[in-house]
Coordinates of C-alpha atoms in Angstrom, one line a residue:
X1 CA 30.6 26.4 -52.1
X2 CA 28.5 27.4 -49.1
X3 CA 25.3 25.0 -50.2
X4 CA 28.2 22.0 -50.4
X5 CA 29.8 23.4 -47.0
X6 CA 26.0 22.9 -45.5
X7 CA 25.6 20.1 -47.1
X8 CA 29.5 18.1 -45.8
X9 CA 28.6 20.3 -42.0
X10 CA 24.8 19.1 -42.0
X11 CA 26.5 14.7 -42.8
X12 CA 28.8 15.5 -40.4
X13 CA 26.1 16.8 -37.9
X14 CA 23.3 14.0 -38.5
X15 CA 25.6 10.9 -37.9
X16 CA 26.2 12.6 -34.0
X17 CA 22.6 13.7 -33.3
X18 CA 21.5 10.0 -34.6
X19 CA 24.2 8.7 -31.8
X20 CA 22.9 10.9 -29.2
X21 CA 19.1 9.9 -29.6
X22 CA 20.3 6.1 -29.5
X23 CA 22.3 7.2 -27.0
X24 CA 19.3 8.4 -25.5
X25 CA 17.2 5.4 -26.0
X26 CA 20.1 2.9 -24.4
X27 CA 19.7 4.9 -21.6
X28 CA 16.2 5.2 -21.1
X29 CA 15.9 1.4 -21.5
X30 CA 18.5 0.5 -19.2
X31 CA 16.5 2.7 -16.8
X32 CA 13.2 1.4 -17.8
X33 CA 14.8 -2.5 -17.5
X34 CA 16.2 -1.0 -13.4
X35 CA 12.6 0.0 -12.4
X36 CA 10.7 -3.0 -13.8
X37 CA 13.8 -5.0 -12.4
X38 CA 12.9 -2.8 -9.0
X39 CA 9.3 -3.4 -8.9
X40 CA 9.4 -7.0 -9.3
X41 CA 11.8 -7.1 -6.5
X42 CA 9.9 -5.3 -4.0
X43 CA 6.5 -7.2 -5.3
X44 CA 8.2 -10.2 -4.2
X45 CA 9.4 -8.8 -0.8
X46 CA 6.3 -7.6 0.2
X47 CA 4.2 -10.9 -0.8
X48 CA 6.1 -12.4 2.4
X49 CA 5.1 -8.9 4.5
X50 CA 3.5 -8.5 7.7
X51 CA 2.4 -6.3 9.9
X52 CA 1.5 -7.7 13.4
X53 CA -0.2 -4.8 16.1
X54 CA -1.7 -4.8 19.8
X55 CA -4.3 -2.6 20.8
X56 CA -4.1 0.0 23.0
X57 CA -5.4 -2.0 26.1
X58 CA -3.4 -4.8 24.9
X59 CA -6.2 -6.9 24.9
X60 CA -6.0 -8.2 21.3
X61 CA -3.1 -8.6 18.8
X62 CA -3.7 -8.2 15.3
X63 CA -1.4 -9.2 12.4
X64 CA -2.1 -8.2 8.3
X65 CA -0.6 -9.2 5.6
X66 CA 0.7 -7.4 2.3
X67 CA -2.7 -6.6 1.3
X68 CA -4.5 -5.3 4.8
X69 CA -6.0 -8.4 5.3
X70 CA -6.4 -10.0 8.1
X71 CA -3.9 -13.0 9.0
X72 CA -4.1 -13.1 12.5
X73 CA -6.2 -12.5 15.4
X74 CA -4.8 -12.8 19.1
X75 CA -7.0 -12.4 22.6
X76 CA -4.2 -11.6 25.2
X77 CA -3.7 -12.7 28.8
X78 CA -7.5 -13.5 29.1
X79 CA -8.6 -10.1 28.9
X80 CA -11.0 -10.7 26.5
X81 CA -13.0 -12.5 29.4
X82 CA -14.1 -9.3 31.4
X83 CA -14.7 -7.4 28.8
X84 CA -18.0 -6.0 27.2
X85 CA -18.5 -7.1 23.6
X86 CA -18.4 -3.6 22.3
X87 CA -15.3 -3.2 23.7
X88 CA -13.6 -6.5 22.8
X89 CA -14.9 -5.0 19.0
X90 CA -13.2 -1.9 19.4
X91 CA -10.3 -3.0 20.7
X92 CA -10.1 -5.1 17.3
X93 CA -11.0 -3.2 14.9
X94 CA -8.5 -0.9 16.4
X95 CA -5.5 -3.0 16.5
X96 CA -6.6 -4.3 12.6
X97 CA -7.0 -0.6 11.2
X98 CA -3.6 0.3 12.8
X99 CA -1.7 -2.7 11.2
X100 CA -3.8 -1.9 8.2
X101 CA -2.3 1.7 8.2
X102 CA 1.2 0.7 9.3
X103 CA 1.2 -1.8 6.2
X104 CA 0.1 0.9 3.4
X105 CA 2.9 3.0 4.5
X106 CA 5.1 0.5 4.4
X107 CA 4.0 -0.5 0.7
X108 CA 4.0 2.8 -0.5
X109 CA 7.7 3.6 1.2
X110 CA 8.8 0.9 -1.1
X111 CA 7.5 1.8 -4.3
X112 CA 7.7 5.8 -3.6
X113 CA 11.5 5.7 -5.3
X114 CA 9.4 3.9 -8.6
X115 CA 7.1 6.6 -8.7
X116 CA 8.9 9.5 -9.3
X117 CA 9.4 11.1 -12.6
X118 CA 13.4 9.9 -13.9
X119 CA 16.0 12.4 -13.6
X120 CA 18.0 11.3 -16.2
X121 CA 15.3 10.2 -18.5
X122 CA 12.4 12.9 -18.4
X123 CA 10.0 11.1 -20.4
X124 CA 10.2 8.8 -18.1
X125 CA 7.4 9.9 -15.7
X126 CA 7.7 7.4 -12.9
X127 CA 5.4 4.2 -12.7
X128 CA 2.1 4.0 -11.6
X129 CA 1.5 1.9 -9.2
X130 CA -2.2 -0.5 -9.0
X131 CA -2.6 0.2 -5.4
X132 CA -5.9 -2.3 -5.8
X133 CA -3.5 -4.8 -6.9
X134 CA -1.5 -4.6 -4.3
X135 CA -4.1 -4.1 -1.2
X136 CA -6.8 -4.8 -2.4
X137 CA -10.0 -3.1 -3.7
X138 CA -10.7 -2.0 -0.2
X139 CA -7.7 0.4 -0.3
X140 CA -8.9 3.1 -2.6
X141 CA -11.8 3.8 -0.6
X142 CA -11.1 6.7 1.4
X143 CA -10.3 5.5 4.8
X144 CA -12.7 9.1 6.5
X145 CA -15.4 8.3 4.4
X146 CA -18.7 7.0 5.1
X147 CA -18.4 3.2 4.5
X148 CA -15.8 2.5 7.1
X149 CA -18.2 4.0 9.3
X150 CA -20.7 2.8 8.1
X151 CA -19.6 -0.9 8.6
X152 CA -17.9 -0.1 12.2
X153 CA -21.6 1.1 13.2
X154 CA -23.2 -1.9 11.8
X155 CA -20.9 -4.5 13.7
X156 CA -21.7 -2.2 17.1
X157 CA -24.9 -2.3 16.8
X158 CA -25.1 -6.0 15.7
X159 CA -22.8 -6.5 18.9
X160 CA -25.5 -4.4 20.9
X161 CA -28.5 -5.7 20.0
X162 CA -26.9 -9.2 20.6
X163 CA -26.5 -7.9 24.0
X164 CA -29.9 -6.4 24.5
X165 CA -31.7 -10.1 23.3
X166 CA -29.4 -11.9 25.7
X167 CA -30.8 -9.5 28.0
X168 CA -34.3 -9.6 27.0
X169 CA -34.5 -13.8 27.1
X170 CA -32.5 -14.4 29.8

C-alpha cells in the first residue's frame, strides 16, 4: 500500500511541478520578448539622438550624434578670428570630447535597466550590450589611455609646426 500511495502522491505531484516549470518558461519568455521589445525601442530612439555642446570660451559649438561622431561644427560670434590655432584646436576638441561623453552616458542610462540580471527570472542575467555597435569601435578604447593622447598631441603639433613654417616663409 505505501509503494501505490508513492506511486498515486508522486502522479499527483509531477503534473504540478510540470505546470510550474512551464509556468516558469511563459514567464521568462514574456520577459525575454519585454527586453528585446525594450532594446529595439531605445535602438530606435537613440538613432535620432544628439548631443550638441559649447566650449568653455564659447568659441566653438559642437554637436554628436548617437555614435560620438561628429555631426556638427560651429565657430561662434567670430571668435575663432583672434584666436591662435592651438587654441581654436583645443577649444574643439574640447567641446567634441564633452558631447562625446555627455552622449555615452546618455546611451548607457538607456540601456542600464536591460542590463541587469531579472528579478523574476534569475537565469536571465541581463543583456549584453555591443557598446561598438552602438558608438562605434572608438568607444572601447579607454578614453585615459595613450591613443587619445596620442592623437590630441599629433594635431598640436601639426597645428604648431603649421605655425612655425608660416613663420619661417613669411
Amino acid at each position: 500500500m505505501t509503494g501505490s500511495g508513492n506511486a498515486a502522491g508522486s502522479g499527483h505531484r509531477e503534473p504540478v511541478r510540470a505546470l510550474s516549470i512551464q509556468q516558469r518558461l511563459a514567464e521568462a519568455m514574456t520577459e525575454l520578448e519585454n527586453v528585446q521589445a525594450g532594446v529595439a525601442k531605445a535602438e530606435e530612439e537613440l538613432r535620432q539622438a544628439s548631443v550638441t555642446v559649447r566650449s568653455r570660451d564659447r568659441a566653438v559649438e559642437v554637436t554628436v550624434g548617437p555614435q560620438g561622431e561628429l555631426t556638427g561644427l560651429k565657430f561662434l560670434d567670430g571668435k575663432y578670428r583672434t584666436m591662435a590655432a592651438a587654441e581654436l584646436a583645443a577649444s574643439v576638441l574640447e567641446s567634441a570630447e564633452q558631447a562625446r561623453t555627455q552622449m555615452s552616458r546618455r546611451v548607457k542610462e538607456t540601456f542600464e535597466p536591460y542590463t541587469r540580471p531579472s528579478t523574476t527570472v534569475p537565469e536571465l542575467t541581463g543583456v549584453d550590450v555591443d557598446w561598438a555597435k552602438i558608438f562605434g569601435p572608438a568607444v572601447l578604447e579607454d578614453p585615459r589611455g595613450t591613443a587619445g593622447r596620442t592623437n590630441d598631441h599629433r594635431l598640436r603639433d601639426e597645428i604648431d609646426e603649421d605655425a612655425e613654417e608660416a613663420n619661417h616663409h613669411g
